[in-house]
Short mmCIF file of N, CA and C in Angstrom, two decimals:
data_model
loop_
_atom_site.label_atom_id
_atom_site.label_comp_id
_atom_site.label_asym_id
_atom_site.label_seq_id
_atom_site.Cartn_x
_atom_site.Cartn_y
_atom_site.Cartn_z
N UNK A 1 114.29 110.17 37.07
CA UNK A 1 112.93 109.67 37.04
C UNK A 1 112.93 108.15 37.05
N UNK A 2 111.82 107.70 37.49
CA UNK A 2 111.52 106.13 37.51
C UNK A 2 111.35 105.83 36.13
N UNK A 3 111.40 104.25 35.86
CA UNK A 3 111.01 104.11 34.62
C UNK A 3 109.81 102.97 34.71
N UNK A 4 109.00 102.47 33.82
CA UNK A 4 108.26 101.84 33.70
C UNK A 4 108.22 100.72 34.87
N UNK A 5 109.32 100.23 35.13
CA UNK A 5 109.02 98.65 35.63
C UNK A 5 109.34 99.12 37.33
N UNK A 6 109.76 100.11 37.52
CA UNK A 6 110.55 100.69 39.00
C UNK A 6 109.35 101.27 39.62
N UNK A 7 108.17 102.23 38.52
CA UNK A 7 106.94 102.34 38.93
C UNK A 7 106.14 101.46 39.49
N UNK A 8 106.41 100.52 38.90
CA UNK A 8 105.72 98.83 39.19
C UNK A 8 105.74 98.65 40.66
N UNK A 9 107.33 98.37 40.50
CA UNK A 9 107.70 97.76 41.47
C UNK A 9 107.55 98.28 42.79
N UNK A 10 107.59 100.03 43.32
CA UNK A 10 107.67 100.52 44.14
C UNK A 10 106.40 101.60 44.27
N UNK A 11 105.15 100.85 43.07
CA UNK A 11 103.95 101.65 43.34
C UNK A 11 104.06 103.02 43.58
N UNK A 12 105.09 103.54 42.62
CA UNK A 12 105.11 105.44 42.85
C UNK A 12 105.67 105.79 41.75
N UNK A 13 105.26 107.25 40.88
CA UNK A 13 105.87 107.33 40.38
C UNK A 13 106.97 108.57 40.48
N UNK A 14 107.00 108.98 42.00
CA UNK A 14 107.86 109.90 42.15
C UNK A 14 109.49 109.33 43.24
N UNK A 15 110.19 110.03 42.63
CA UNK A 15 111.57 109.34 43.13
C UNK A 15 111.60 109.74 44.76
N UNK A 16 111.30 111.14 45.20
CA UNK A 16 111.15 111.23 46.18
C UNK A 16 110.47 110.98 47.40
N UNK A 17 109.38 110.16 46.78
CA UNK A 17 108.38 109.50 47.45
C UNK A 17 109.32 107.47 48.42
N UNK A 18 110.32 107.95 47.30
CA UNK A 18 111.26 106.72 48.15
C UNK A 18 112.16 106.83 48.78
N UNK A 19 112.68 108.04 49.08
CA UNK A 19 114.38 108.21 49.72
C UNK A 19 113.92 109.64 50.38
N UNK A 20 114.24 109.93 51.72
CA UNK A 20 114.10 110.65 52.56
C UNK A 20 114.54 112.20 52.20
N UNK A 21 114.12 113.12 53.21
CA UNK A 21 114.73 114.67 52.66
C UNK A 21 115.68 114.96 53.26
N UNK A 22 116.88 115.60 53.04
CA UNK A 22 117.85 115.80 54.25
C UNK A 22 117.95 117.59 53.53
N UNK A 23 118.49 117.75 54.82
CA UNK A 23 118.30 119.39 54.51
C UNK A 23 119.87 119.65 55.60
N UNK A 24 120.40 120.89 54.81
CA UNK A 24 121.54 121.00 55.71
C UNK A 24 121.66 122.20 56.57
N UNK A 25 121.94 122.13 57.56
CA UNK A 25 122.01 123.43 58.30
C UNK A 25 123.34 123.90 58.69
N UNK A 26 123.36 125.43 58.08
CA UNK A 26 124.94 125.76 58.60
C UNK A 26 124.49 126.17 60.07
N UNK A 27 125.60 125.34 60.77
CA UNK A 27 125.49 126.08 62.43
C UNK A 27 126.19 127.18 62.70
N UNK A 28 127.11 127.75 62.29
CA UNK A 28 127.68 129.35 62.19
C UNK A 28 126.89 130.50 62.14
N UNK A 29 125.55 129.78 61.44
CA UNK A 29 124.98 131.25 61.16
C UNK A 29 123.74 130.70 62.14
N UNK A 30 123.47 130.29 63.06
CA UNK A 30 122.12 130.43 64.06
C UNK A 30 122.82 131.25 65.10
N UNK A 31 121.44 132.20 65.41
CA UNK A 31 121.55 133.33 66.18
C UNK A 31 121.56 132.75 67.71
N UNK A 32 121.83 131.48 68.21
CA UNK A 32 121.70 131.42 69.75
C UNK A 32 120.65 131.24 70.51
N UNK A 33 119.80 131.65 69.66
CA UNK A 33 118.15 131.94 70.77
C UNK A 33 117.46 130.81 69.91
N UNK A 34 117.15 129.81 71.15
CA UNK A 34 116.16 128.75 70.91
C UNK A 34 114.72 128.73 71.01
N UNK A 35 113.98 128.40 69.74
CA UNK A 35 112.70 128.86 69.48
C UNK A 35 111.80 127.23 69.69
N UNK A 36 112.46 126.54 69.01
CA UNK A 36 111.53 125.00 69.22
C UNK A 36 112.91 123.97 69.78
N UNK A 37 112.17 122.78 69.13
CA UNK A 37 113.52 121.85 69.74
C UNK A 37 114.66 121.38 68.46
N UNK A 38 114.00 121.87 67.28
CA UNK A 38 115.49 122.28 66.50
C UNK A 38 115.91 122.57 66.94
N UNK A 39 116.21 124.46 66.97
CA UNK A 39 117.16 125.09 67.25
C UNK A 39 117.79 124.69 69.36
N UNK A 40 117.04 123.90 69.74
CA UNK A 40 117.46 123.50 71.04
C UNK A 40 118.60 122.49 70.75
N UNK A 41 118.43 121.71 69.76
CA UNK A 41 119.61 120.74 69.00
C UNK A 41 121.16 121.27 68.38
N UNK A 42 120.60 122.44 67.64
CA UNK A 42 121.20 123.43 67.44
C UNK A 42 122.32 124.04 67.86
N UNK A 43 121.98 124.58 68.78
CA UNK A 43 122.34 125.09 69.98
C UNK A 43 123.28 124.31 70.81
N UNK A 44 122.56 123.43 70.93
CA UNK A 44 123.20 121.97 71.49
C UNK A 44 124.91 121.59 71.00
N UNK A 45 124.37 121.88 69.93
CA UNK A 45 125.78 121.46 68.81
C UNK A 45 126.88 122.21 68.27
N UNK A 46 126.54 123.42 68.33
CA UNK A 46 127.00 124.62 68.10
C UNK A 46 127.96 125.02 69.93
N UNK A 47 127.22 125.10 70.62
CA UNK A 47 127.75 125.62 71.61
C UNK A 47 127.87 124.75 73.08
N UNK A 48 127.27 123.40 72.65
CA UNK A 48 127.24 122.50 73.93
C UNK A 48 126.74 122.97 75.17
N UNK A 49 125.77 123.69 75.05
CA UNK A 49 124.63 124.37 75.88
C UNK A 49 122.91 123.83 75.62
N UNK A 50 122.60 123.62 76.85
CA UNK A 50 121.18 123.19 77.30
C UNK A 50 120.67 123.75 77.73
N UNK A 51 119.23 124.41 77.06
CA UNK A 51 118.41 124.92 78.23
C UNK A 51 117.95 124.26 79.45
N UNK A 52 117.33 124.65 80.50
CA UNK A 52 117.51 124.28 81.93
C UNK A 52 116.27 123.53 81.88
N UNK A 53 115.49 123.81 81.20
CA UNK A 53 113.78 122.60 80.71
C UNK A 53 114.23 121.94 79.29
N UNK A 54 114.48 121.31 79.15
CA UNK A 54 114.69 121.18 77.26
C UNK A 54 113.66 120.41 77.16
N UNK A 55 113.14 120.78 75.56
CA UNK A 55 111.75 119.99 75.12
C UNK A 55 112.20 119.37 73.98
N UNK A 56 113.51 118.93 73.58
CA UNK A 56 113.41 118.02 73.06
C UNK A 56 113.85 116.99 73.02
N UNK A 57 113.82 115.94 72.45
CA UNK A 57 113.74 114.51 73.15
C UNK A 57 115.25 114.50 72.93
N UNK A 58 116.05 113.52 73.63
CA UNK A 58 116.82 112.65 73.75
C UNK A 58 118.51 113.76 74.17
N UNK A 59 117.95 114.98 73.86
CA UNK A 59 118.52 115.90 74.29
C UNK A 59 119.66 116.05 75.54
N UNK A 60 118.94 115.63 76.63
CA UNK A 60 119.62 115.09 78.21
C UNK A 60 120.98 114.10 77.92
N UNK A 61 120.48 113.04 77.36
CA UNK A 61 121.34 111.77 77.20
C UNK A 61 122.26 112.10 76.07
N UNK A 62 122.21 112.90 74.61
CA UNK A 62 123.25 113.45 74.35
C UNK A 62 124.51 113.83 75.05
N UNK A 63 124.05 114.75 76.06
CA UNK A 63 124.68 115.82 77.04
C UNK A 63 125.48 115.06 77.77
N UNK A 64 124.73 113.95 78.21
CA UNK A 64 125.19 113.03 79.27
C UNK A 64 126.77 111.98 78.34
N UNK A 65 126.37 111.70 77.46
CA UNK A 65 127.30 110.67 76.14
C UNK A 65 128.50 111.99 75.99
N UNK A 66 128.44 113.15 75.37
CA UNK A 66 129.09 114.37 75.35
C UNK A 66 130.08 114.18 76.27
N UNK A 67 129.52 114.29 77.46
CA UNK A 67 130.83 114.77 78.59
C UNK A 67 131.31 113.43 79.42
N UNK A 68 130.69 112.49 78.80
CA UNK A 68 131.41 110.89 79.52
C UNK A 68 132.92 111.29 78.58
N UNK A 69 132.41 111.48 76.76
CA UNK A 69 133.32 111.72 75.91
C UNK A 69 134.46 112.40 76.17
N UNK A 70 134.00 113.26 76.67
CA UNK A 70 134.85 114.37 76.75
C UNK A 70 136.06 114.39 78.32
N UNK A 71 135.44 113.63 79.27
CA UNK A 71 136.09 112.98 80.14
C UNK A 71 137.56 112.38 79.88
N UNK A 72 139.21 112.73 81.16
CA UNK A 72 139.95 112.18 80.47
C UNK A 72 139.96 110.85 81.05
N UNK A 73 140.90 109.58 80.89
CA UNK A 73 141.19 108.39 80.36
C UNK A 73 140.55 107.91 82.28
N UNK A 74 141.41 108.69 82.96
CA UNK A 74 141.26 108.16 84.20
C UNK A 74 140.27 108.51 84.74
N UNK A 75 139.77 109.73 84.53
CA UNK A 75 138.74 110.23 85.01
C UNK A 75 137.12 109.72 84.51
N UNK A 76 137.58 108.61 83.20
CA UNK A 76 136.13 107.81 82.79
C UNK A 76 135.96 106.45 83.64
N UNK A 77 137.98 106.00 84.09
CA UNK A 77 137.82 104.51 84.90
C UNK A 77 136.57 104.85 85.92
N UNK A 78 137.36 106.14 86.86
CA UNK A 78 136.37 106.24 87.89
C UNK A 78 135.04 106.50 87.86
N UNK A 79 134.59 106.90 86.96
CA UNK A 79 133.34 106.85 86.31
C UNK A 79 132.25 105.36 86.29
N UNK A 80 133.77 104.74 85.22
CA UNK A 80 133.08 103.54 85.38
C UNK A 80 132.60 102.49 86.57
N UNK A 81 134.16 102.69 86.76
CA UNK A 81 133.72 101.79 88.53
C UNK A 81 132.84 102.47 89.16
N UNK A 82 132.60 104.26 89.36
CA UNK A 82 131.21 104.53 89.66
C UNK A 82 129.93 103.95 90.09
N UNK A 83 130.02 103.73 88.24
CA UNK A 83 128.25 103.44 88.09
C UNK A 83 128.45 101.74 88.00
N UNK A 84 129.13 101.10 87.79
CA UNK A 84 129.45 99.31 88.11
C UNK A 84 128.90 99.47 90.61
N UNK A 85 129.26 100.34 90.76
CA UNK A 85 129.41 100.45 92.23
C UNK A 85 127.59 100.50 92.67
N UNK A 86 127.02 101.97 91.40
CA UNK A 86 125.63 101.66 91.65
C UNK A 86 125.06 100.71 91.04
N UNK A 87 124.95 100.63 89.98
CA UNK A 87 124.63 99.22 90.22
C UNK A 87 124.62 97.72 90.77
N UNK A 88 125.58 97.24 91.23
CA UNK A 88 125.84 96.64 92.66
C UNK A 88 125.04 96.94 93.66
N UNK A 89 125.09 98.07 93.96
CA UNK A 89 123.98 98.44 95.06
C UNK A 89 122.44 98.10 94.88
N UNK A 90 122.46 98.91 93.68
CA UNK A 90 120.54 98.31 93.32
C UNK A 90 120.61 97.18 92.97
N UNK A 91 121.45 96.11 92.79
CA UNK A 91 121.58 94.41 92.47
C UNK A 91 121.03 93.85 94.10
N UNK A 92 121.90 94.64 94.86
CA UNK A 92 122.08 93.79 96.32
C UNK A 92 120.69 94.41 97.04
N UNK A 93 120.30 95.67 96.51
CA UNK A 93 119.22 95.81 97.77
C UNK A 93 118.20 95.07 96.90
N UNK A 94 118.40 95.10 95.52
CA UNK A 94 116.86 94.66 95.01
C UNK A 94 116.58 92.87 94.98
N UNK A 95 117.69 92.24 95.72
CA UNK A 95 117.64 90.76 95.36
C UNK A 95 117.55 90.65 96.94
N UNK A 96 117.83 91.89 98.05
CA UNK A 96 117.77 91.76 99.39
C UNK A 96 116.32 91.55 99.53
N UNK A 97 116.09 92.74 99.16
CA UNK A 97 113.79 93.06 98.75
C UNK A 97 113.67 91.92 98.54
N UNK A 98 113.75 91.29 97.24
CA UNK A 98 112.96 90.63 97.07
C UNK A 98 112.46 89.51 97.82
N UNK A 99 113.97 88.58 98.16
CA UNK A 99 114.05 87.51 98.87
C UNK A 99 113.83 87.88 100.52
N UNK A 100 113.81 88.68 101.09
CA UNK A 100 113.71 89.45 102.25
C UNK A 100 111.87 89.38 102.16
N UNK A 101 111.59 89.81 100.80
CA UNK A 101 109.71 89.80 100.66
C UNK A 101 109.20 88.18 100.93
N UNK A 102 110.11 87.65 100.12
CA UNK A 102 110.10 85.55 99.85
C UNK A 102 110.17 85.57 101.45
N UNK A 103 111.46 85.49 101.52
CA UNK A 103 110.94 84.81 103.00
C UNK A 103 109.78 85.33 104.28
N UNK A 104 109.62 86.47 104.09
CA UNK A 104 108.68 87.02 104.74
C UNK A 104 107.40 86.83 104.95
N UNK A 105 106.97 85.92 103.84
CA UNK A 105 105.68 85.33 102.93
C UNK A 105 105.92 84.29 103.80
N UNK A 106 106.97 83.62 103.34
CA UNK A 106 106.95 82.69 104.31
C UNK A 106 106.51 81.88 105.60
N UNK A 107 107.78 83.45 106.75
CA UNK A 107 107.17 83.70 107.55
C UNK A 107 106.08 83.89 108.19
N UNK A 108 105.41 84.40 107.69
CA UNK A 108 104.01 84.80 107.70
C UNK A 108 103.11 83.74 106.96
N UNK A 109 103.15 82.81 106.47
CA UNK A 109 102.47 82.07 106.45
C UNK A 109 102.49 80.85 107.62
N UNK A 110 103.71 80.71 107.81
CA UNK A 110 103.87 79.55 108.89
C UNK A 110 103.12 80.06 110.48
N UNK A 111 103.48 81.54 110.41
CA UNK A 111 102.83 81.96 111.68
C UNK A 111 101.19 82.29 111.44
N UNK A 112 100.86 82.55 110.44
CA UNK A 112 99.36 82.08 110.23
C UNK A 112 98.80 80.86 110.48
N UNK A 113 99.78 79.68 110.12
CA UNK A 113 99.20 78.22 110.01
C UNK A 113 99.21 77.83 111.68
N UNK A 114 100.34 78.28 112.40
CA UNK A 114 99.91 78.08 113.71
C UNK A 114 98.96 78.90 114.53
N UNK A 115 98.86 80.21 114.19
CA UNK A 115 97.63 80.90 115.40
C UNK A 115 96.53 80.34 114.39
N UNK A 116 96.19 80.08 113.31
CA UNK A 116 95.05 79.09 112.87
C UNK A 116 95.01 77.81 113.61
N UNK A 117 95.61 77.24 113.36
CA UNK A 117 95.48 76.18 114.73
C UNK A 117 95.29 75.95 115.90
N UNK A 118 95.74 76.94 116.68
CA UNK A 118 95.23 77.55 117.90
C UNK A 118 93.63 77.92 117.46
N UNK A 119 93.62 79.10 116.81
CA UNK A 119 92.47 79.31 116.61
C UNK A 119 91.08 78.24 116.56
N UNK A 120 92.08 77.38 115.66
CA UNK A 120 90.74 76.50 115.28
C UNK A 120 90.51 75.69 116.44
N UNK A 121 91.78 74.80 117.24
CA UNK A 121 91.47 74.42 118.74
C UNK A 121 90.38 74.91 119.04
N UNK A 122 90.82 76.52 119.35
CA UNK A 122 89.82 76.97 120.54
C UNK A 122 88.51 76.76 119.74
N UNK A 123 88.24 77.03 118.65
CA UNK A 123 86.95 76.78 118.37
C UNK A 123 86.23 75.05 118.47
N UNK A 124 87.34 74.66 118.07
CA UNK A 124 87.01 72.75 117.92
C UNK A 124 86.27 72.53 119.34
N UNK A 125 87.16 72.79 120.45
CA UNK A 125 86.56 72.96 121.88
C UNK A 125 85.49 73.28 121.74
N UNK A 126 84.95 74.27 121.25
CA UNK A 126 83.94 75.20 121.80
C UNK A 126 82.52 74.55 120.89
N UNK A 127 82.99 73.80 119.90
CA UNK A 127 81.86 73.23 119.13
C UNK A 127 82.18 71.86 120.19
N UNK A 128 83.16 71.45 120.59
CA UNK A 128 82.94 69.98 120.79
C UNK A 128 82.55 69.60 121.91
N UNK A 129 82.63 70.93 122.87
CA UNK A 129 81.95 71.39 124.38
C UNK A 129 79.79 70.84 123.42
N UNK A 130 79.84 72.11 122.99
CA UNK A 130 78.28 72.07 122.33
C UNK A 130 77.24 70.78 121.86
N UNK A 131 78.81 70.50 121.20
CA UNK A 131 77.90 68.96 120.38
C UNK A 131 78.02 67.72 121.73
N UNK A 132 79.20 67.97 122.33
CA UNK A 132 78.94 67.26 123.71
C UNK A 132 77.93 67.41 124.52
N UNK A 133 77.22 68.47 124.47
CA UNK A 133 76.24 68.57 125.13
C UNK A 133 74.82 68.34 124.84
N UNK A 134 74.90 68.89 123.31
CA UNK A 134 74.00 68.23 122.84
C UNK A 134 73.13 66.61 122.59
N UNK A 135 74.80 65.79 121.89
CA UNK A 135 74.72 64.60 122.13
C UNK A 135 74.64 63.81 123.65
N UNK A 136 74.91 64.63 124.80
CA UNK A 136 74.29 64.05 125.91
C UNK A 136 73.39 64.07 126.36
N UNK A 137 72.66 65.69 126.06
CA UNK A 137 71.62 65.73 125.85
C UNK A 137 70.04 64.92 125.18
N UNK A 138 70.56 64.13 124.04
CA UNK A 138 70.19 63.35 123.20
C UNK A 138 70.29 61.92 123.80
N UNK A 139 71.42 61.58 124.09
CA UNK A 139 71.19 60.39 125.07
C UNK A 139 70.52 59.74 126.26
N UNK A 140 70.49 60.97 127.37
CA UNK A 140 70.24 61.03 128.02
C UNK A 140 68.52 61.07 128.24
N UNK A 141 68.21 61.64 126.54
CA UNK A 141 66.32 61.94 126.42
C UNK A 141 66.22 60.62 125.73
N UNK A 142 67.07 59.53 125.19
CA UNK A 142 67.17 58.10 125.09
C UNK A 142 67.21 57.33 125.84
N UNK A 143 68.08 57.32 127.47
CA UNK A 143 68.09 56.80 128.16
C UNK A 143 66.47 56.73 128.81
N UNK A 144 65.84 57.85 128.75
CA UNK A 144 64.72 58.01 129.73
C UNK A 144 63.48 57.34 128.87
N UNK A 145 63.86 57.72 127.37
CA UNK A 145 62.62 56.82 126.32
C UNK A 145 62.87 55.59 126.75
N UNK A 146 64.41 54.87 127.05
CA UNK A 146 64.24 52.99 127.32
C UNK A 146 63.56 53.12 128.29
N UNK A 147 63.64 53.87 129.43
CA UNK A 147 63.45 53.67 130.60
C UNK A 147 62.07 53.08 130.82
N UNK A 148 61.03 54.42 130.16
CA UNK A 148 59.80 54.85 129.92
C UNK A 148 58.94 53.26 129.24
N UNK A 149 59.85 53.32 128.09
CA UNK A 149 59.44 52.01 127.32
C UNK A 149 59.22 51.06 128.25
N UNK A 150 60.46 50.28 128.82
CA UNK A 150 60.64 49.45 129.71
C UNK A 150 59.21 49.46 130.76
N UNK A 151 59.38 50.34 131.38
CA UNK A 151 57.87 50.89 132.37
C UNK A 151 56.80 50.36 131.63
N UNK A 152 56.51 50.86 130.56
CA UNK A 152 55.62 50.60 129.60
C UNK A 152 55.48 48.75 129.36
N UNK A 153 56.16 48.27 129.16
CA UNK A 153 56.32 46.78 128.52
C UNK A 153 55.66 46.08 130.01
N UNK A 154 56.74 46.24 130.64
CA UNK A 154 56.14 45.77 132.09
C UNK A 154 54.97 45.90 132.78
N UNK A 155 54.27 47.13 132.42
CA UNK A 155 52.90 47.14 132.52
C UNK A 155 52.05 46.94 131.24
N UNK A 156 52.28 46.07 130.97
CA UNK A 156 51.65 44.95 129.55
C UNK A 156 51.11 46.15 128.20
N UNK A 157 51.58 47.33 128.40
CA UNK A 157 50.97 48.15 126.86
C UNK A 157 51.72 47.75 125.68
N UNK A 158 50.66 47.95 124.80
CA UNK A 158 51.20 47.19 123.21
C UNK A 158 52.28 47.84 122.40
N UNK A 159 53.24 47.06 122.01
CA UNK A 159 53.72 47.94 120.88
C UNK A 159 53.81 48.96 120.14
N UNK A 160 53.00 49.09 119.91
CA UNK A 160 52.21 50.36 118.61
C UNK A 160 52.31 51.60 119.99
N UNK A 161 51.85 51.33 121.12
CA UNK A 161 51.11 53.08 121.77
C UNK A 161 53.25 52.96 122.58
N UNK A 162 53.62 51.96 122.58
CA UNK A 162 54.88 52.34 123.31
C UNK A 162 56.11 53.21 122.10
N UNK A 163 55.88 52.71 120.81
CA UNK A 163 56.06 53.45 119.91
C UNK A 163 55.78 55.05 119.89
N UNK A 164 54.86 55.10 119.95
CA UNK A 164 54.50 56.52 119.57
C UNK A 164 55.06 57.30 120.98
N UNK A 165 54.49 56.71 121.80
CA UNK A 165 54.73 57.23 123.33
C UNK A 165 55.90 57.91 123.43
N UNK A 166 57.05 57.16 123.03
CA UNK A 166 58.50 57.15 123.03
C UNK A 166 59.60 57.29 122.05
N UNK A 167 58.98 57.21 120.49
CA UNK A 167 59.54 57.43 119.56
C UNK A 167 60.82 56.78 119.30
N UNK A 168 60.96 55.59 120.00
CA UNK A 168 62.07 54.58 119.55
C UNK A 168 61.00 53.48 118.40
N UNK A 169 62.26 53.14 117.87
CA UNK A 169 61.70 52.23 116.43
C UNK A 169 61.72 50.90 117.00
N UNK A 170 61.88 49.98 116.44
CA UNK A 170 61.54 48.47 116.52
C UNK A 170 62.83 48.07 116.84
N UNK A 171 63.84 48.28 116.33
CA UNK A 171 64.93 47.95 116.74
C UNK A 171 65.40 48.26 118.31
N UNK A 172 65.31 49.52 118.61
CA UNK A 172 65.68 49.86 119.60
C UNK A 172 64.49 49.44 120.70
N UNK A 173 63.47 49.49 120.42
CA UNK A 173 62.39 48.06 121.25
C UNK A 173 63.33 46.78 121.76
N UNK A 174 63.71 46.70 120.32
CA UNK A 174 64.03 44.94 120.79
C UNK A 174 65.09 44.69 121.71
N UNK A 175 66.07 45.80 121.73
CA UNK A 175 67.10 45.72 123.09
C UNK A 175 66.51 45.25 124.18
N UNK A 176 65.40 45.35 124.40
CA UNK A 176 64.40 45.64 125.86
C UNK A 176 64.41 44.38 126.12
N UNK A 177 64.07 44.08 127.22
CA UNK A 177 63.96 42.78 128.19
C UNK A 177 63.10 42.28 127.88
N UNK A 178 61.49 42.79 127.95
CA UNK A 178 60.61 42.03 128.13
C UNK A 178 59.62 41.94 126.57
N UNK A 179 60.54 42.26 125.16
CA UNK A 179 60.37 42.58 123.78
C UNK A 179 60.06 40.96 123.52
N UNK A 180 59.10 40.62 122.93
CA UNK A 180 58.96 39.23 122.47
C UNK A 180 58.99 38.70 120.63
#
């Protein structure tokens, strides 16, 4: 039993409430037939037999530790170099992937950045065809306002109605020849 200060200390006053249950099982006397994943352990241990589904955990990898064990001296080298061999393999394809993905990104970005460029060419053209036309358009309905103006000045009309007439400002008046 606890005593006064152990109660204290470990907030219980039962001993078993601190140290785990262990229970012993003779394996001589289980009948073979597996009911849960005890007796699948059991079983396991007793006769180094697995059922063909096992439900209980860690069960597999026992099995697997078991017969590496049980393997003789030479027959674990090759083992080892084995699985050193797969692994190597999934080292080399998975650093192939990856960097194989890297540069690919790459790739594919650089060949994006040029048919974008192309791309955008052809479009730059196709706006700069437009705005060329526009802006000649625009000039050309400028050229005909001096023209108009000019006409205008020369046949003595005032300021103010050649303004409106033509929608050039004062500045662009004053280019004119006959602007005083």
């Amino acid at each position: 039993q606890l005593n006064e200060k152990q109660k204290q200390l470990y907030k219980t006053d039962k001993v078993e409430k601190l140290y785990p249950e262990f229970y012993l099982i003779k394996i001589k006397n289980f009948n073979d037939k597996s009911k849960d994943t005890l007796d699948e352990w059991i079983n396991f241990l007793k006769n180094e037999e697995i059922p063909e589904n096992p439900k209980a955990k860690g069960l597999l990898k026992a099995k697997e530790t078991l017969d590496y064990l049980k393997m003789k001296e030479d027959e674990r080298l090759d083992y080892n170099k084995y699985q050193k061999s797969l692994h190597e393999q999934a080292s080399a394809y998975e650093s192939t992937y990856v960097i194989g993905r890297i540069e690919g990104k790459k790739e594919g970005k650089i060949e994006g950045k040029k048919e974008g460029k192309i791309e955008g060419k052809k479009e730059g053209k196709i706006e700069g065809k437009k705005e060329g036309k526009i802006e000649g358009k625009i000039e050309g309905e400028k050229a005909k306002a001096y023209e108009i103006a000019q006409n205008l000045l020369n046949a003595k009309v005032d300021l103010q109605t050649i303004k409106l007439s033509t929608g050039l400002t004062d500045k662009e008046l004053a280019k004119l020849d006959n602007v005083k």
